[in-house]
Amino acid sequence: MNYKPNEMMTIAAARALKNSDVTFVGIGMPSAAANLARLTHAPDITLIYESGTLATKPTVLPLSIGDGELCETALTTVSVPEMFRYWLQGGRITVGFLGGAQIDRFANLNTTVVGPYDKPKVRLPGGGGAPEIATSCGEIFIIMAQGKRSFVDKLDFITSLGHGEGGDHRERLGVKTKGPTKLVTDLCVFEPDPVTKEMTVTSIHPGVTREQIQDNTGWTVKYADKVAETPAPTEKELTVLRELHARTARAHGEAGGKE
């Protein structure tokens, strides 16, 4: 089956999740990937959204963390303070799924401003719960479309800690969780170097070249000693993902959600 780069990205991210994971899910592409995993190979995965919904099983993708779909399909809903203090900061979540406007080679994320903080070119939505997610979840998966505007040599602002300055910087800051262990883009998959923690390409999506990856990255890309080719999407993965997006479009009255 033919597929789009965004579909490859979402499917590759979904595959990284396990049936036993307790996952803190962001809105947008993280939500699509997490729910695709739930609808395919990980039916027992526990999805948690920032609004306090535990073990939610939405039939369509939520517009925001306050979407009623999340509460209606959740096992239970707790207060936001309980969500953060007991569940998140209590170390009960295995994977946090994040995205961002900018990312650097050590997987630090910016969702605050583009340009100087006092006079930014663009003021972004801000951190929300992402800074806490980045430090409190057992590990972090990041999903982002790859381009030089977003994959930058130096962030304009660090909203969410990745591997900081690299190496053991997280440990020196007193952060005990693993941090970003996987960065999935529409071109490839990155994982941190075991020593330097610089994000390193471990898998390249079908049809993508190393030149394309470098042309869409604001730093000199490093590659693992053995780089795999990402398995192409299966018919089942594509069908389930497309049906999920079609249901969502119909529910929200968008074009493309035809019966």
PDB file of C-alpha atoms in Angstrom, residues 5-233:
ATOM      1  CA  PRO A   5       5.611  10.277   5.396  1.00  0.00           C
ATOM      2  CA  ASN A   6       3.381  11.327   8.308  1.00  0.00           C
ATOM      3  CA  GLU A   7       1.784   7.881   8.313  1.00  0.00           C
ATOM      4  CA  MET A   8       5.194   6.217   8.409  1.00  0.00           C
ATOM      5  CA  MET A   9       6.176   8.484  11.304  1.00  0.00           C
ATOM      6  CA  THR A  10       3.036   7.744  13.326  1.00  0.00           C
ATOM      7  CA  ILE A  11       3.292   4.011  12.733  1.00  0.00           C
ATOM      8  CA  ALA A  12       6.993   3.879  13.638  1.00  0.00           C
ATOM      9  CA  ALA A  13       6.241   5.729  16.867  1.00  0.00           C
ATOM     10  CA  ALA A  14       3.320   3.439  17.698  1.00  0.00           C
ATOM     11  CA  ARG A  15       5.503   0.365  17.279  1.00  0.00           C
ATOM     12  CA  ALA A  16       7.834   1.626  20.023  1.00  0.00           C
ATOM     13  CA  LEU A  17       5.067   1.263  22.618  1.00  0.00           C
ATOM     14  CA  LYS A  18       4.506  -1.989  24.508  1.00  0.00           C
ATOM     15  CA  ASN A  19       1.327  -3.624  25.760  1.00  0.00           C
ATOM     16  CA  SER A  20       2.517  -3.199  29.366  1.00  0.00           C
ATOM     17  CA  ASP A  21       3.291   0.529  29.087  1.00  0.00           C
ATOM     18  CA  VAL A  22       1.613   3.213  31.159  1.00  0.00           C
ATOM     19  CA  THR A  23       1.840   6.168  28.786  1.00  0.00           C
ATOM     20  CA  PHE A  24       1.385   9.884  29.361  1.00  0.00           C
ATOM     21  CA  VAL A  25       0.029  11.100  26.027  1.00  0.00           C
ATOM     22  CA  GLY A  26       0.261  14.525  24.408  1.00  0.00           C
ATOM     23  CA  ILE A  27      -2.281  15.901  21.948  1.00  0.00           C
ATOM     24  CA  GLY A  28      -1.677  15.648  18.193  1.00  0.00           C
ATOM     25  CA  MET A  29       0.757  13.133  16.730  1.00  0.00           C
ATOM     26  CA  PRO A  30       1.617  11.560  20.127  1.00  0.00           C
ATOM     27  CA  SER A  31      -2.088  10.874  20.634  1.00  0.00           C
ATOM     28  CA  ALA A  32      -2.429   9.330  17.172  1.00  0.00           C
ATOM     29  CA  ALA A  33       0.595   7.072  17.729  1.00  0.00           C
ATOM     30  CA  ALA A  34      -0.490   5.970  21.213  1.00  0.00           C
ATOM     31  CA  ASN A  35      -4.031   5.161  20.111  1.00  0.00           C
ATOM     32  CA  LEU A  36      -2.782   3.335  17.025  1.00  0.00           C
ATOM     33  CA  ALA A  37      -0.684   1.137  19.319  1.00  0.00           C
ATOM     34  CA  ARG A  38      -3.777   0.483  21.484  1.00  0.00           C
ATOM     35  CA  LEU A  39      -5.830  -0.467  18.422  1.00  0.00           C
ATOM     36  CA  THR A  40      -3.199  -2.824  17.003  1.00  0.00           C
ATOM     37  CA  HIS A  41      -0.417  -4.601  18.901  1.00  0.00           C
ATOM     38  CA  ALA A  42      -0.903  -3.147  22.411  1.00  0.00           C
ATOM     39  CA  PRO A  43      -4.589  -3.493  23.361  1.00  0.00           C
ATOM     40  CA  ASP A  44      -3.866  -3.405  27.107  1.00  0.00           C
ATOM     41  CA  ILE A  45      -1.684  -0.274  27.087  1.00  0.00           C
ATOM     42  CA  THR A  46      -2.735   2.313  29.680  1.00  0.00           C
ATOM     43  CA  LEU A  47      -3.199   5.780  28.196  1.00  0.00           C
ATOM     44  CA  ILE A  48      -3.174   8.777  30.532  1.00  0.00           C
ATOM     45  CA  TYR A  49      -3.889  12.371  29.525  1.00  0.00           C
ATOM     46  CA  GLU A  50      -2.902  15.489  31.439  1.00  0.00           C
ATOM     47  CA  SER A  51      -6.476  16.358  32.371  1.00  0.00           C
ATOM     48  CA  GLY A  52      -6.607  13.373  34.749  1.00  0.00           C
ATOM     49  CA  THR A  53      -8.158  10.634  32.601  1.00  0.00           C
ATOM     50  CA  LEU A  54      -6.754   7.195  33.435  1.00  0.00           C
ATOM     51  CA  ALA A  55      -6.856   4.188  31.073  1.00  0.00           C
ATOM     52  CA  THR A  56      -8.884   6.125  28.529  1.00  0.00           C
ATOM     53  CA  LYS A  57      -9.894   4.451  25.253  1.00  0.00           C
ATOM     54  CA  PRO A  58     -11.099   7.186  22.901  1.00  0.00           C
ATOM     55  CA  THR A  59     -12.865   6.153  19.715  1.00  0.00           C
ATOM     56  CA  VAL A  60     -11.705   9.389  18.045  1.00  0.00           C
ATOM     57  CA  LEU A  61      -8.636  11.553  18.619  1.00  0.00           C
ATOM     58  CA  PRO A  62      -9.256  14.324  21.172  1.00  0.00           C
ATOM     59  CA  LEU A  63      -9.116  17.980  20.192  1.00  0.00           C
ATOM     60  CA  SER A  64      -7.503  18.854  23.519  1.00  0.00           C
ATOM     61  CA  ILE A  65      -6.831  17.347  26.946  1.00  0.00           C
ATOM     62  CA  GLY A  66     -10.262  18.699  27.952  1.00  0.00           C
ATOM     63  CA  ASP A  67     -12.130  16.787  25.231  1.00  0.00           C
ATOM     64  CA  GLY A  68     -15.132  14.972  26.720  1.00  0.00           C
ATOM     65  CA  GLU A  69     -14.226  11.864  24.702  1.00  0.00           C
ATOM     66  CA  LEU A  70     -11.328  11.235  27.084  1.00  0.00           C
ATOM     67  CA  CYS A  71     -13.404  11.382  30.269  1.00  0.00           C
ATOM     68  CA  GLU A  72     -16.282   9.389  28.815  1.00  0.00           C
ATOM     69  CA  THR A  73     -14.030   6.470  27.827  1.00  0.00           C
ATOM     70  CA  ALA A  74     -11.678   6.515  30.835  1.00  0.00           C
ATOM     71  CA  LEU A  75     -11.570   3.960  33.626  1.00  0.00           C
ATOM     72  CA  THR A  76     -11.654   6.906  36.022  1.00  0.00           C
ATOM     73  CA  THR A  77     -10.790  10.591  36.135  1.00  0.00           C
ATOM     74  CA  VAL A  78      -8.736  12.196  38.891  1.00  0.00           C
ATOM     75  CA  SER A  79      -7.912  15.814  39.678  1.00  0.00           C
ATOM     76  CA  VAL A  80      -5.004  17.480  37.918  1.00  0.00           C
ATOM     77  CA  PRO A  81      -3.045  17.878  41.200  1.00  0.00           C
ATOM     78  CA  GLU A  82      -3.435  14.137  41.860  1.00  0.00           C
ATOM     79  CA  MET A  83      -2.451  13.366  38.274  1.00  0.00           C
ATOM     80  CA  PHE A  84       0.813  15.258  38.593  1.00  0.00           C
ATOM     81  CA  ARG A  85       1.764  14.682  42.221  1.00  0.00           C
ATOM     82  CA  TYR A  86       0.720  11.044  42.664  1.00  0.00           C
ATOM     83  CA  TRP A  87       0.793   9.500  39.200  1.00  0.00           C
ATOM     84  CA  LEU A  88       3.424  11.474  37.293  1.00  0.00           C
ATOM     85  CA  GLN A  89       5.852  12.673  39.964  1.00  0.00           C
ATOM     86  CA  GLY A  90       5.264   9.455  41.873  1.00  0.00           C
ATOM     87  CA  GLY A  91       7.070   7.535  39.118  1.00  0.00           C
ATOM     88  CA  ARG A  92       4.058   5.486  38.038  1.00  0.00           C
ATOM     89  CA  ILE A  93       4.282   6.284  34.303  1.00  0.00           C
ATOM     90  CA  THR A  94       6.689   4.354  32.090  1.00  0.00           C
ATOM     91  CA  VAL A  95       6.603   6.433  28.884  1.00  0.00           C
ATOM     92  CA  GLY A  96       5.909  10.101  28.211  1.00  0.00           C
ATOM     93  CA  PHE A  97       5.065  10.972  24.590  1.00  0.00           C
ATOM     94  CA  LEU A  98       6.015  14.517  23.561  1.00  0.00           C
ATOM     95  CA  GLY A  99       6.434  16.797  20.561  1.00  0.00           C
ATOM     96  CA  GLY A 100       7.708  20.350  20.206  1.00  0.00           C
ATOM     97  CA  ALA A 101       8.352  23.342  17.979  1.00  0.00           C
ATOM     98  CA  GLN A 102      12.146  22.999  18.213  1.00  0.00           C
ATOM     99  CA  ILE A 103      14.554  20.251  19.242  1.00  0.00           C
ATOM    100  CA  ASP A 104      18.350  20.142  19.513  1.00  0.00           C
ATOM    101  CA  ARG A 105      20.868  17.314  19.175  1.00  0.00           C
ATOM    102  CA  PHE A 106      20.427  16.327  22.830  1.00  0.00           C
ATOM    103  CA  ALA A 107      16.620  16.187  22.521  1.00  0.00           C
ATOM    104  CA  ASN A 108      15.916  19.280  24.595  1.00  0.00           C
ATOM    105  CA  LEU A 109      12.567  20.745  23.504  1.00  0.00           C
ATOM    106  CA  ASN A 110      11.259  24.273  22.987  1.00  0.00           C
ATOM    107  CA  THR A 111       7.538  25.033  23.073  1.00  0.00           C
ATOM    108  CA  THR A 112       7.836  28.572  24.486  1.00  0.00           C
ATOM    109  CA  VAL A 113       9.213  31.157  22.032  1.00  0.00           C
ATOM    110  CA  VAL A 114      11.008  31.445  18.709  1.00  0.00           C
ATOM    111  CA  GLY A 115      13.507  34.293  18.937  1.00  0.00           C
ATOM    112  CA  PRO A 116      14.448  36.341  22.021  1.00  0.00           C
ATOM    113  CA  TYR A 117      12.203  35.698  25.026  1.00  0.00           C
ATOM    114  CA  ASP A 118      11.413  39.386  25.634  1.00  0.00           C
ATOM    115  CA  LYS A 119      10.733  40.144  21.962  1.00  0.00           C
ATOM    116  CA  PRO A 120      10.001  36.812  20.259  1.00  0.00           C
ATOM    117  CA  LYS A 121       9.273  36.312  16.576  1.00  0.00           C
ATOM    118  CA  VAL A 122       6.661  33.749  17.598  1.00  0.00           C
ATOM    119  CA  ARG A 123       5.175  33.106  21.035  1.00  0.00           C
ATOM    120  CA  LEU A 124       4.309  29.411  21.326  1.00  0.00           C
ATOM    121  CA  PRO A 125       1.709  27.726  23.576  1.00  0.00           C
ATOM    122  CA  GLY A 126       4.209  27.123  26.381  1.00  0.00           C
ATOM    123  CA  GLY A 127       5.205  24.120  28.430  1.00  0.00           C
ATOM    124  CA  GLY A 128       1.958  23.012  30.045  1.00  0.00           C
ATOM    125  CA  GLY A 129       2.845  19.755  31.760  1.00  0.00           C
ATOM    126  CA  ALA A 130       5.690  18.892  29.360  1.00  0.00           C
ATOM    127  CA  PRO A 131       8.589  19.953  31.642  1.00  0.00           C
ATOM    128  CA  GLU A 132       7.303  17.640  34.394  1.00  0.00           C
ATOM    129  CA  ILE A 133       6.604  14.844  31.921  1.00  0.00           C
ATOM    130  CA  ALA A 134      10.162  15.150  30.560  1.00  0.00           C
ATOM    131  CA  THR A 135      11.740  14.593  33.965  1.00  0.00           C
ATOM    132  CA  SER A 136       9.251  12.303  35.748  1.00  0.00           C
ATOM    133  CA  CYS A 137       8.334   9.591  33.221  1.00  0.00           C
ATOM    134  CA  GLY A 138      10.565   6.530  33.045  1.00  0.00           C
ATOM    135  CA  GLU A 139      11.550   7.434  29.477  1.00  0.00           C
ATOM    136  CA  ILE A 140      10.451   9.844  26.768  1.00  0.00           C
ATOM    137  CA  PHE A 141       9.466   9.216  23.158  1.00  0.00           C
ATOM    138  CA  ILE A 142       9.402  12.277  20.886  1.00  0.00           C
ATOM    139  CA  ILE A 143       7.571  12.496  17.557  1.00  0.00           C
ATOM    140  CA  MET A 144       8.236  15.466  15.250  1.00  0.00           C
ATOM    141  CA  ALA A 145       8.321  16.247  11.538  1.00  0.00           C
ATOM    142  CA  GLN A 146      11.934  16.880  10.548  1.00  0.00           C
ATOM    143  CA  GLY A 147      13.115  20.200   9.094  1.00  0.00           C
ATOM    144  CA  LYS A 148      15.804  22.816   9.705  1.00  0.00           C
ATOM    145  CA  ARG A 149      13.333  25.219  11.305  1.00  0.00           C
ATOM    146  CA  SER A 150      12.536  22.671  14.008  1.00  0.00           C
ATOM    147  CA  PHE A 151      15.766  20.631  14.251  1.00  0.00           C
ATOM    148  CA  VAL A 152      18.111  23.414  15.326  1.00  0.00           C
ATOM    149  CA  ASP A 153      21.708  23.672  16.479  1.00  0.00           C
ATOM    150  CA  LYS A 154      20.719  25.845  19.447  1.00  0.00           C
ATOM    151  CA  LEU A 155      17.283  26.265  20.997  1.00  0.00           C
ATOM    152  CA  ASP A 156      15.846  29.734  21.497  1.00  0.00           C
ATOM    153  CA  PHE A 157      14.447  28.516  24.830  1.00  0.00           C
ATOM    154  CA  ILE A 158      14.616  25.191  26.700  1.00  0.00           C
ATOM    155  CA  THR A 159      11.110  24.310  27.825  1.00  0.00           C
ATOM    156  CA  SER A 160      11.540  20.586  28.475  1.00  0.00           C
ATOM    157  CA  LEU A 161      14.804  18.933  29.461  1.00  0.00           C
ATOM    158  CA  GLY A 162      16.140  16.236  27.201  1.00  0.00           C
ATOM    159  CA  HIS A 163      19.745  15.233  27.822  1.00  0.00           C
ATOM    160  CA  GLY A 164      20.771  18.797  28.646  1.00  0.00           C
ATOM    161  CA  GLU A 165      24.374  19.350  27.555  1.00  0.00           C
ATOM    162  CA  GLY A 166      24.834  15.627  26.916  1.00  0.00           C
ATOM    163  CA  GLY A 167      26.706  12.916  28.773  1.00  0.00           C
ATOM    164  CA  ASP A 168      25.660  12.610  32.416  1.00  0.00           C
ATOM    165  CA  HIS A 169      24.085  16.072  32.596  1.00  0.00           C
ATOM    166  CA  ARG A 170      20.674  14.736  33.671  1.00  0.00           C
ATOM    167  CA  GLU A 171      22.273  12.808  36.529  1.00  0.00           C
ATOM    168  CA  ARG A 172      24.286  15.842  37.617  1.00  0.00           C
ATOM    169  CA  LEU A 173      21.036  17.799  37.767  1.00  0.00           C
ATOM    170  CA  GLY A 174      19.576  15.123  40.039  1.00  0.00           C
ATOM    171  CA  VAL A 175      17.146  13.740  37.438  1.00  0.00           C
ATOM    172  CA  LYS A 176      16.961   9.962  37.779  1.00  0.00           C
ATOM    173  CA  THR A 177      14.791   9.036  34.787  1.00  0.00           C
ATOM    174  CA  LYS A 178      16.203   8.011  31.376  1.00  0.00           C
ATOM    175  CA  GLY A 179      14.986  11.012  29.370  1.00  0.00           C
ATOM    176  CA  PRO A 180      14.447  10.786  25.596  1.00  0.00           C
ATOM    177  CA  THR A 181      15.201   7.282  24.346  1.00  0.00           C
ATOM    178  CA  LYS A 182      13.561   7.577  20.924  1.00  0.00           C
ATOM    179  CA  LEU A 183      12.970  10.427  18.466  1.00  0.00           C
ATOM    180  CA  VAL A 184      10.740   9.463  15.553  1.00  0.00           C
ATOM    181  CA  THR A 185      10.485  11.733  12.502  1.00  0.00           C
ATOM    182  CA  ASP A 186       9.020  11.476   9.024  1.00  0.00           C
ATOM    183  CA  LEU A 187      12.500  10.535   7.760  1.00  0.00           C
ATOM    184  CA  CYS A 188      14.107   8.292  10.369  1.00  0.00           C
ATOM    185  CA  VAL A 189      14.421   7.173  13.990  1.00  0.00           C
ATOM    186  CA  PHE A 190      17.015   8.592  16.380  1.00  0.00           C
ATOM    187  CA  GLU A 191      18.204   7.114  19.674  1.00  0.00           C
ATOM    188  CA  PRO A 192      20.707   8.628  22.128  1.00  0.00           C
ATOM    189  CA  ASP A 193      24.365   7.614  21.951  1.00  0.00           C
ATOM    190  CA  PRO A 194      25.051   5.534  25.096  1.00  0.00           C
ATOM    191  CA  VAL A 195      27.906   7.825  26.185  1.00  0.00           C
ATOM    192  CA  THR A 196      27.435  11.293  24.682  1.00  0.00           C
ATOM    193  CA  LYS A 197      23.589  11.129  24.632  1.00  0.00           C
ATOM    194  CA  GLU A 198      23.584  12.893  21.252  1.00  0.00           C
ATOM    195  CA  MET A 199      20.601  11.749  19.201  1.00  0.00           C
ATOM    196  CA  THR A 200      21.925   9.289  16.597  1.00  0.00           C
ATOM    197  CA  VAL A 201      20.139   7.776  13.607  1.00  0.00           C
ATOM    198  CA  THR A 202      19.447   4.073  14.127  1.00  0.00           C
ATOM    199  CA  SER A 203      16.803   3.476  11.442  1.00  0.00           C
ATOM    200  CA  ILE A 204      15.989   5.175   8.129  1.00  0.00           C
ATOM    201  CA  HIS A 205      12.498   5.013   6.633  1.00  0.00           C
ATOM    202  CA  PRO A 206      12.107   3.338   3.204  1.00  0.00           C
ATOM    203  CA  GLY A 207      13.151   5.532   0.276  1.00  0.00           C
ATOM    204  CA  VAL A 208      14.832   8.178   2.462  1.00  0.00           C
ATOM    205  CA  THR A 209      18.509   9.036   1.929  1.00  0.00           C
ATOM    206  CA  ARG A 210      21.168  10.259   4.348  1.00  0.00           C
ATOM    207  CA  GLU A 211      21.372  13.425   2.277  1.00  0.00           C
ATOM    208  CA  GLN A 212      17.690  14.134   2.920  1.00  0.00           C
ATOM    209  CA  ILE A 213      18.176  13.636   6.642  1.00  0.00           C
ATOM    210  CA  GLN A 214      21.142  16.025   6.760  1.00  0.00           C
ATOM    211  CA  ASP A 215      19.394  18.607   4.585  1.00  0.00           C
ATOM    212  CA  ASN A 216      16.564  18.723   7.124  1.00  0.00           C
ATOM    213  CA  THR A 217      18.720  18.948  10.251  1.00  0.00           C
ATOM    214  CA  GLY A 218      20.436  21.994  11.746  1.00  0.00           C
ATOM    215  CA  TRP A 219      23.432  20.056  13.068  1.00  0.00           C
ATOM    216  CA  THR A 220      25.808  17.446  11.651  1.00  0.00           C
ATOM    217  CA  VAL A 221      23.910  14.189  11.935  1.00  0.00           C
ATOM    218  CA  LYS A 222      25.587  11.133  13.440  1.00  0.00           C
ATOM    219  CA  TYR A 223      24.682   7.559  12.562  1.00  0.00           C
ATOM    220  CA  ALA A 224      24.865   4.323  14.526  1.00  0.00           C
ATOM    221  CA  ASP A 225      27.415   1.703  13.474  1.00  0.00           C
ATOM    222  CA  LYS A 226      24.549  -0.399  12.147  1.00  0.00           C
ATOM    223  CA  VAL A 227      21.642   1.553  10.676  1.00  0.00           C
ATOM    224  CA  ALA A 228      18.502  -0.424   9.874  1.00  0.00           C
ATOM    225  CA  GLU A 229      15.742   0.289   7.386  1.00  0.00           C
ATOM    226  CA  THR A 230      12.446   0.960   9.128  1.00  0.00           C
ATOM    227  CA  PRO A 231       9.925  -1.744   8.141  1.00  0.00           C
ATOM    228  CA  ALA A 232       7.281  -0.289   5.837  1.00  0.00           C
ATOM    229  CA  PRO A 233       3.746   0.077   7.237  1.00  0.00           C
TER     230      PRO A 233
END
